[in-house]
Tab-separated table of C-alpha atoms in Angstrom:
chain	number	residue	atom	x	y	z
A	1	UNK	CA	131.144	83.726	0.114
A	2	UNK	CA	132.178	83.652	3.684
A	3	UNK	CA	135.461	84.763	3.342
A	4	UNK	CA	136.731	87.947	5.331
A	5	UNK	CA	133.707	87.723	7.713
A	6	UNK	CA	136.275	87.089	10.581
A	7	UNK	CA	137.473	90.320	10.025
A	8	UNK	CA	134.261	92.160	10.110
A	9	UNK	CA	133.668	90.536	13.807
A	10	UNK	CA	136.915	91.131	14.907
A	11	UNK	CA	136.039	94.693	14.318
A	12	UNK	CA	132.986	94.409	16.050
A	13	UNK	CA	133.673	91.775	18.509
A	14	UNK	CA	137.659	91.410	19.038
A	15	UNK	CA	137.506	88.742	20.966
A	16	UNK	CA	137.461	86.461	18.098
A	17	UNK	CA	141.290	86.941	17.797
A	18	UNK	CA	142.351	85.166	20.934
A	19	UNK	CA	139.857	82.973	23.008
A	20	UNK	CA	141.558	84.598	26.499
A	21	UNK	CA	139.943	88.029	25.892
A	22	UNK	CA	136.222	86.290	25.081
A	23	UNK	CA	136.454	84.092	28.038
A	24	UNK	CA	137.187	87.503	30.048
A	25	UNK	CA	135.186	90.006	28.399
A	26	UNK	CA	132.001	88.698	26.736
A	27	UNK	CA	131.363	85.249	27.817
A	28	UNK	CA	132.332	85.202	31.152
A	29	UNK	CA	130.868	88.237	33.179
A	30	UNK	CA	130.489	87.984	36.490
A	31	UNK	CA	127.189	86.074	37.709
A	32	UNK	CA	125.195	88.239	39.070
A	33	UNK	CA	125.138	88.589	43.314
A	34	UNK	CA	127.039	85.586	43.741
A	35	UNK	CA	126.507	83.873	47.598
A	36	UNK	CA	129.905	83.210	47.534
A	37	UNK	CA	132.997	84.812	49.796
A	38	UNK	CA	135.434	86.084	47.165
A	39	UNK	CA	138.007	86.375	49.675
A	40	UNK	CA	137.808	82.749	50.860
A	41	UNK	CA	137.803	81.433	47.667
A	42	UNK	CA	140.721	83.470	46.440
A	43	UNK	CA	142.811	82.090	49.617
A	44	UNK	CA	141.727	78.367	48.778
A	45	UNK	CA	142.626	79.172	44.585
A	46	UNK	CA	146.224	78.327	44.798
A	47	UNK	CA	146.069	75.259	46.841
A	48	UNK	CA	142.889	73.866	45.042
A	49	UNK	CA	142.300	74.987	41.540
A	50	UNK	CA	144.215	72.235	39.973
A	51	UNK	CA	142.337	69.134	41.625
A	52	UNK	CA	138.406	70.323	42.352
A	53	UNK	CA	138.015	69.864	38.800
A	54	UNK	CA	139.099	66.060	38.913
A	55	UNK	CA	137.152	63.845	40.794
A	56	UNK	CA	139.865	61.674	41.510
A	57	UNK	CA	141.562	64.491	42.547
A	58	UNK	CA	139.570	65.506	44.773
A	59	UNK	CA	139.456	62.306	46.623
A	60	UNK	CA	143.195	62.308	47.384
A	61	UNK	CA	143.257	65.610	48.156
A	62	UNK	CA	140.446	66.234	50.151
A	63	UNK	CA	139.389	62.562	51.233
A	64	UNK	CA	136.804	60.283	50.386
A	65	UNK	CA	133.249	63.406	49.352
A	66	UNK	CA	131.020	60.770	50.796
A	67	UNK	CA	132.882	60.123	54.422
A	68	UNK	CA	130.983	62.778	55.584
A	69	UNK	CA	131.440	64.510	58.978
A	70	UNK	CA	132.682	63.579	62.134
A	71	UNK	CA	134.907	59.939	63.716
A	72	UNK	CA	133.174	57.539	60.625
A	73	UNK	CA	134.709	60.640	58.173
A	74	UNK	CA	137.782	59.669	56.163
A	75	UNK	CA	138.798	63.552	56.037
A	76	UNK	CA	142.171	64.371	57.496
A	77	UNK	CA	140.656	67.684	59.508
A	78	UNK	CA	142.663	70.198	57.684
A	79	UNK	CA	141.307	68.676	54.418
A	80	UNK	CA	137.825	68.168	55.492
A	81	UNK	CA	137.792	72.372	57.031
A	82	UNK	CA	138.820	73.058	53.400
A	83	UNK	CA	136.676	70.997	51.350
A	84	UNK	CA	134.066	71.987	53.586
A	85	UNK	CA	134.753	76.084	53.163
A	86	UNK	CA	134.966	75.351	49.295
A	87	UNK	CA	131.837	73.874	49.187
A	88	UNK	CA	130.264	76.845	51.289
A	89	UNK	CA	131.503	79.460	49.794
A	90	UNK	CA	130.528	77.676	46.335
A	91	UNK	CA	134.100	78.107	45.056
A	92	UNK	CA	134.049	76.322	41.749
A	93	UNK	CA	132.529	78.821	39.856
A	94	UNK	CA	135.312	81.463	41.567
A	95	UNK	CA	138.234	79.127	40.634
A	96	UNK	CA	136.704	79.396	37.658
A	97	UNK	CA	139.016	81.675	36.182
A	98	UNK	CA	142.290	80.734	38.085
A	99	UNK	CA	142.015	77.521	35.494
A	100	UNK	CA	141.046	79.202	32.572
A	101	UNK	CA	144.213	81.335	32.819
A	102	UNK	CA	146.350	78.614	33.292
A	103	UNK	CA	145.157	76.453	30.691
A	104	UNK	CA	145.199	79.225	28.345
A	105	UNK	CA	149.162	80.498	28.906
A	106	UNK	CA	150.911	76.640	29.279
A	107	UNK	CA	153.491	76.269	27.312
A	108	UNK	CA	152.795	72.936	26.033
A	109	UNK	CA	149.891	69.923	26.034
A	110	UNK	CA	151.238	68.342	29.751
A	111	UNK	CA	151.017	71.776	31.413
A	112	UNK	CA	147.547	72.273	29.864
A	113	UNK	CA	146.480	69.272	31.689
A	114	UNK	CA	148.263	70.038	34.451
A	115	UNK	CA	146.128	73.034	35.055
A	116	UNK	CA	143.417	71.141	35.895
A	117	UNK	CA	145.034	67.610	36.937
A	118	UNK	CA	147.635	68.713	39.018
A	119	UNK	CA	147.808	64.996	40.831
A	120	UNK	CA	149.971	62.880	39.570
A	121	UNK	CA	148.624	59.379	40.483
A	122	UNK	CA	145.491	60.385	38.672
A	123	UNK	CA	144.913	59.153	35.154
A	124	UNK	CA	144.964	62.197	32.076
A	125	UNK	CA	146.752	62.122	28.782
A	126	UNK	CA	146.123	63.910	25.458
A	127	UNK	CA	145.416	61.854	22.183
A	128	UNK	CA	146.155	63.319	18.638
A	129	UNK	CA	144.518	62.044	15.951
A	130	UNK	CA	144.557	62.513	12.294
A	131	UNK	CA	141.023	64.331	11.009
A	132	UNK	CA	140.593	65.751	7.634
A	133	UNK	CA	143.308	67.987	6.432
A	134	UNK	CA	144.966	68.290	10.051
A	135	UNK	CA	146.039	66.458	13.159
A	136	UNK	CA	143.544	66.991	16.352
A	137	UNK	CA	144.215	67.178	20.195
A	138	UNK	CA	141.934	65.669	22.681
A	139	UNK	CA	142.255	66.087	26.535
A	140	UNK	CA	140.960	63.991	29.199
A	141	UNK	CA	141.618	64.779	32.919
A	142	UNK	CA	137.959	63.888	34.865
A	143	UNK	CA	136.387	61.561	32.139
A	144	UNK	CA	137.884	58.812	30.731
A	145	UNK	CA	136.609	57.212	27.481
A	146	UNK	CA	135.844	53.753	28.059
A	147	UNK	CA	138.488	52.714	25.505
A	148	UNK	CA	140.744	54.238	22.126
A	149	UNK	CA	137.931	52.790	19.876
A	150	UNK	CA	135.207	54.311	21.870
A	151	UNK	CA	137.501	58.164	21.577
A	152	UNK	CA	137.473	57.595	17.739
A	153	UNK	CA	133.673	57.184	17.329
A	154	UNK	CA	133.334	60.406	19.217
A	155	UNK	CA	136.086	62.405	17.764
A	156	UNK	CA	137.057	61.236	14.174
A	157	UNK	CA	134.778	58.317	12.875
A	158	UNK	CA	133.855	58.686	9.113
A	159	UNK	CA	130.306	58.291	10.372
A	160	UNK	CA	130.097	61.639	11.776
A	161	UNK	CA	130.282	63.448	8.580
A	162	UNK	CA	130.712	66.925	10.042
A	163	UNK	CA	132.169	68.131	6.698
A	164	UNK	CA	128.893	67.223	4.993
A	165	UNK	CA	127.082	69.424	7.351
A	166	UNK	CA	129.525	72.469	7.945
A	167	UNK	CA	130.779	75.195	5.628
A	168	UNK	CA	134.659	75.790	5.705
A	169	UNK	CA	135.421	78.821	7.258
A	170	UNK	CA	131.808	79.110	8.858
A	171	UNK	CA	130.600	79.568	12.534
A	172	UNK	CA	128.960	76.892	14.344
A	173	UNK	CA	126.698	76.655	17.504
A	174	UNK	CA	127.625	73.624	19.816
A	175	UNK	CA	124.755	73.735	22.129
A	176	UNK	CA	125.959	71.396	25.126
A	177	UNK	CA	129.155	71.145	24.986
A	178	UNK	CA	130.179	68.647	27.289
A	179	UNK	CA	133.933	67.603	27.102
A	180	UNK	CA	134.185	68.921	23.780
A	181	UNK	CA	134.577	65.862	21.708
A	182	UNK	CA	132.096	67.754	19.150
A	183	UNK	CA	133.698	71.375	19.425
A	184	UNK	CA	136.930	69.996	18.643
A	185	UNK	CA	136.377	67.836	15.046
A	186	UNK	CA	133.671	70.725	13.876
A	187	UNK	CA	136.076	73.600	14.672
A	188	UNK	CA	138.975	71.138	12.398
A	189	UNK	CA	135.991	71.673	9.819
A	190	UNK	CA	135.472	75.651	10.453
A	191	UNK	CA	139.099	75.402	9.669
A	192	UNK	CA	141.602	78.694	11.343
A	193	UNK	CA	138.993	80.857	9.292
A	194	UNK	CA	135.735	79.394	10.943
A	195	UNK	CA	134.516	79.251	15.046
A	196	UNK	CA	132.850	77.357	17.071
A	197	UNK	CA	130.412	78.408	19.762
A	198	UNK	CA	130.537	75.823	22.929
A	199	UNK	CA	128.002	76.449	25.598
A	200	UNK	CA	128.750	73.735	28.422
A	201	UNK	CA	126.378	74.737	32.011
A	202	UNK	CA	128.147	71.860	33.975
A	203	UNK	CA	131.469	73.897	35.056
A	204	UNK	CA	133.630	70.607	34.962
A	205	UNK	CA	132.480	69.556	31.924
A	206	UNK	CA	133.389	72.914	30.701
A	207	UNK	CA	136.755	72.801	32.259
A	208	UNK	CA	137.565	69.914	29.253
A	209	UNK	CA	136.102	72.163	26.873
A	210	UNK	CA	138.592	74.705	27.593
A	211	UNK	CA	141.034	72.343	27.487
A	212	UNK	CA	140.683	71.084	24.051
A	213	UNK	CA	140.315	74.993	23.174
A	214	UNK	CA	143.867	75.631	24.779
A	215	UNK	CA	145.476	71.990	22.898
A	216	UNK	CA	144.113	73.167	19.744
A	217	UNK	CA	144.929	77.083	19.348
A	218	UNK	CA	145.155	77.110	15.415
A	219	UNK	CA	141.404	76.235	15.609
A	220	UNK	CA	138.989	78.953	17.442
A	221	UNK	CA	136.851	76.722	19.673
A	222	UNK	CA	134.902	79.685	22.110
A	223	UNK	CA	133.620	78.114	25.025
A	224	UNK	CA	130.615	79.705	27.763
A	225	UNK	CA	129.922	78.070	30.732
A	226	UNK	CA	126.265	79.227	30.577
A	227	UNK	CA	123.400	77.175	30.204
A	228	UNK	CA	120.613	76.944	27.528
A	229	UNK	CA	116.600	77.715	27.934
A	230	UNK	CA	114.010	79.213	25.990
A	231	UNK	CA	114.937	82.855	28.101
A	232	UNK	CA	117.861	84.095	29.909
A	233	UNK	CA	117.472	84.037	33.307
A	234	UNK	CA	119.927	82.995	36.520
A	235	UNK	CA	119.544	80.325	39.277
A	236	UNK	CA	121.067	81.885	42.312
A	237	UNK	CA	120.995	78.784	44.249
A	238	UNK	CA	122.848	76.642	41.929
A	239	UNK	CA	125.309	79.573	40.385
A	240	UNK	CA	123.759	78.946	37.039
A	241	UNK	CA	123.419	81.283	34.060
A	242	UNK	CA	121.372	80.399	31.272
A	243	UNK	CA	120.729	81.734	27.927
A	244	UNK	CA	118.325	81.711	24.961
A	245	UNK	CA	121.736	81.191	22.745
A	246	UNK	CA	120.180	82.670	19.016
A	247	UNK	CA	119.790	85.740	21.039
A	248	UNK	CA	122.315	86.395	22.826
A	249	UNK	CA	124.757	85.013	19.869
A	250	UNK	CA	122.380	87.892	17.984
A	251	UNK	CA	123.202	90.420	20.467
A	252	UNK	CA	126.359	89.981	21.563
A	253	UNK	CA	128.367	88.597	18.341
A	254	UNK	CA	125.869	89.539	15.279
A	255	UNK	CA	128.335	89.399	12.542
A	256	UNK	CA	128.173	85.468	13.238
A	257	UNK	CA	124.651	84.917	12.525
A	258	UNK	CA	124.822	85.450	8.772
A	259	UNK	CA	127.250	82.533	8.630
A	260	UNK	CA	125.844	80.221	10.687
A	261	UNK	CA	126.281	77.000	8.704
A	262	UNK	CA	125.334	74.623	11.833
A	263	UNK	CA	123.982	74.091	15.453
A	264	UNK	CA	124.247	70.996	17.417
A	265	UNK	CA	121.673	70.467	20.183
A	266	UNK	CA	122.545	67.618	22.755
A	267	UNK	CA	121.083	68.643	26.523
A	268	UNK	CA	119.097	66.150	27.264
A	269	UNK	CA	116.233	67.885	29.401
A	270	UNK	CA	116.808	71.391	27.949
A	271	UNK	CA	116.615	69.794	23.832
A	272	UNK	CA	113.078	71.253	23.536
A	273	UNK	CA	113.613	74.302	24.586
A	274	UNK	CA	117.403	74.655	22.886
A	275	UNK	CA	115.124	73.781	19.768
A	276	UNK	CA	112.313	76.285	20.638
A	277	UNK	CA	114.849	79.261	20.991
A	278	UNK	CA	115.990	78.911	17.531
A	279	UNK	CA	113.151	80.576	16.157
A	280	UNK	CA	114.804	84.117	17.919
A	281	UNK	CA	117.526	83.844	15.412
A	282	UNK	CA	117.483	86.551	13.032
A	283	UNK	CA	117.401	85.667	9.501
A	284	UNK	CA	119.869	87.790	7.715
A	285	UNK	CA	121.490	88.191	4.156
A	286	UNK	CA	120.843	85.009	2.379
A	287	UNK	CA	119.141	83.034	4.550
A	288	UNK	CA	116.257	85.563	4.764
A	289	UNK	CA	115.370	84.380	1.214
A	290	UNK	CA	116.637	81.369	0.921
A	291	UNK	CA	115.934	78.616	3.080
A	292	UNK	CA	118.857	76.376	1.400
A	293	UNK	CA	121.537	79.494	3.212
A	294	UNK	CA	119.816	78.823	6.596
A	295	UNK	CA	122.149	76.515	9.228
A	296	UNK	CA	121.654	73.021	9.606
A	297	UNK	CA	120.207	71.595	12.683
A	298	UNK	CA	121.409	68.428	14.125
A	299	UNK	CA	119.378	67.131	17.285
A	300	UNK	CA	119.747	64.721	19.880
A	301	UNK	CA	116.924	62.232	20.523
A	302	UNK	CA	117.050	62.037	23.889
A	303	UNK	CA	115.962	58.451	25.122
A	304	UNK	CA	112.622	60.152	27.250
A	305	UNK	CA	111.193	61.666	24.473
A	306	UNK	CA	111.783	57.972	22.762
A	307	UNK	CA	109.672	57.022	25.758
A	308	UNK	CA	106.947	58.899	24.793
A	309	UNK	CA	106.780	58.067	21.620
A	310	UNK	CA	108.566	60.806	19.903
């Protein structure tokens, strides 16, 4: 019986009751002695924030990324001096939070998308689509799915089965998030009652996740834009936090754990040690004598470990 448990981590962890305060408080600290100007990057925020995320974006705003320097550049100078400042001062992880917060208070789907496609000769929409007992909203800004048919075997084909393998009103641990096309039908499982976990390291990538947290706000989809390894630790050079996620879910939100009814592993490289880490999470209520109460585990094969015969 999961019911209520919501309740006991809102009491412990309140930032289950609105996905703002947990991307401010919990999830998103601030990276530790970041190499970055906060100044500079708070000048660029306003001009930039809605396009770095966009790749096409950034090309019309800030020229062709690959002109380089110099007369063979296609950068308009102005353009190029502030491309070049954003990249030095390693902005994207500063701007961070300037989309976040305007994802989060839009007022409706286009200004959610908006946000973070601000130009309007670049392709984004947002698809709805019937799944289970409710209607789902999917975002795309950056990455476009090849085709409608191609979006429905992601999101909502019968073949993914995420009711077989989810509780209603259960947590969930999406482990490589990526533009949360699995967040977004599990969390339509977890139902309002449930949650869903989505740690996404690439910051763009995460940017979508966000988005389909801030189209679908009667579903609790909690993204991090941390990383996964067998240890916490931080890269300074490329911005990057990582976390052993069992632990830290243990430490940080432990009346989770005991419903844990699933966690998805898909990051490629980082599978076997996403995999490895699960043996730090605690085994609690139920699941500490039953085996049958513990979460399933669904696990990318990633094509290298095909390669070796895996």
């Amino acid at each position: 019986d999961h019911s209520g448990y919501l309740v006991t981590a809102a009491t412990e962890m309140p930032l289950l009751s609105g996905i703002a305060s947990l991307l401010a408080a919990v999830v998103m600290p601030a990276h530790p002695a970041l190499p970055y100007d906060a100044g500079n990057c708070s000048a660029l925020a306003p001009r930039m924030s809605a396009y770095v995320y966009s790749e096409c974006a950034r090309k019309l705003r800030f020229g062709s990324l690959g002109g380089g320097k110099g007369k063979g550049g296609l950068f308009a100078t102005g353009r190029q001096r502030r491309w070049e400042a954003f990249k030095r001062h390693n902005c994207f992880h500063a701007m961070r939070p300037h989309a976040e917060a305007a994802m989060l208070r839009a007022a409706d789907a286009d200004a959610a998308v908006r946000a973070v496609q601000a130009e309007s000769s670049c392709w984004s929409s947002v698809f709805t689509y019937p799944y289970l007992n409710t209607s789902i909203r999917f975002g795309e800004f950056s990455a476009r799915a090849p085709s409608d048919a191609v979006r429905r075997e992601r999101l909502v084909h019968p073949s993914l089965a995420w009711e077989t393998w989810m509780c209603p009103a259960t947590a969930a641990i999406d482990i490589g998030g990526f533009l949360g096309d699995t967040a977004l039908p599990i969390a339509a499982v977890a139902g309002a009652s449930g949650a869903v976990l989505s740690f996404e390291w690439n910051v763009i990538s995460y940017m979508s996740v966000v988005l389909q947290a801030a189209l679908n706000p009667s579903l609790r989809i909690l993204p991090a834009n941390v990383g996964v390894d067998a240890r916490d630790r931080y890269d300074a050079k490329r911005l990057h936090r990582y976390v052993n996620v069992p632990a830290w879910v243990a430490r940080e939100l432990p009346a989770i754990v005991p419903h844990l009814s699933l966690i998805k592993i898909d990051v490629d490289d980082f599978n076997e040690a996403a995999l490895e880490s699960l043996l730090a999470l605690p085994k609690v209520g139920a699941a500490a004598a039953d085996a049958r109460r513990r979460p399933v585990v669904k696990y990318e094969w990633y094509q290298r470990a095909r390669n070796e015969g895996c």
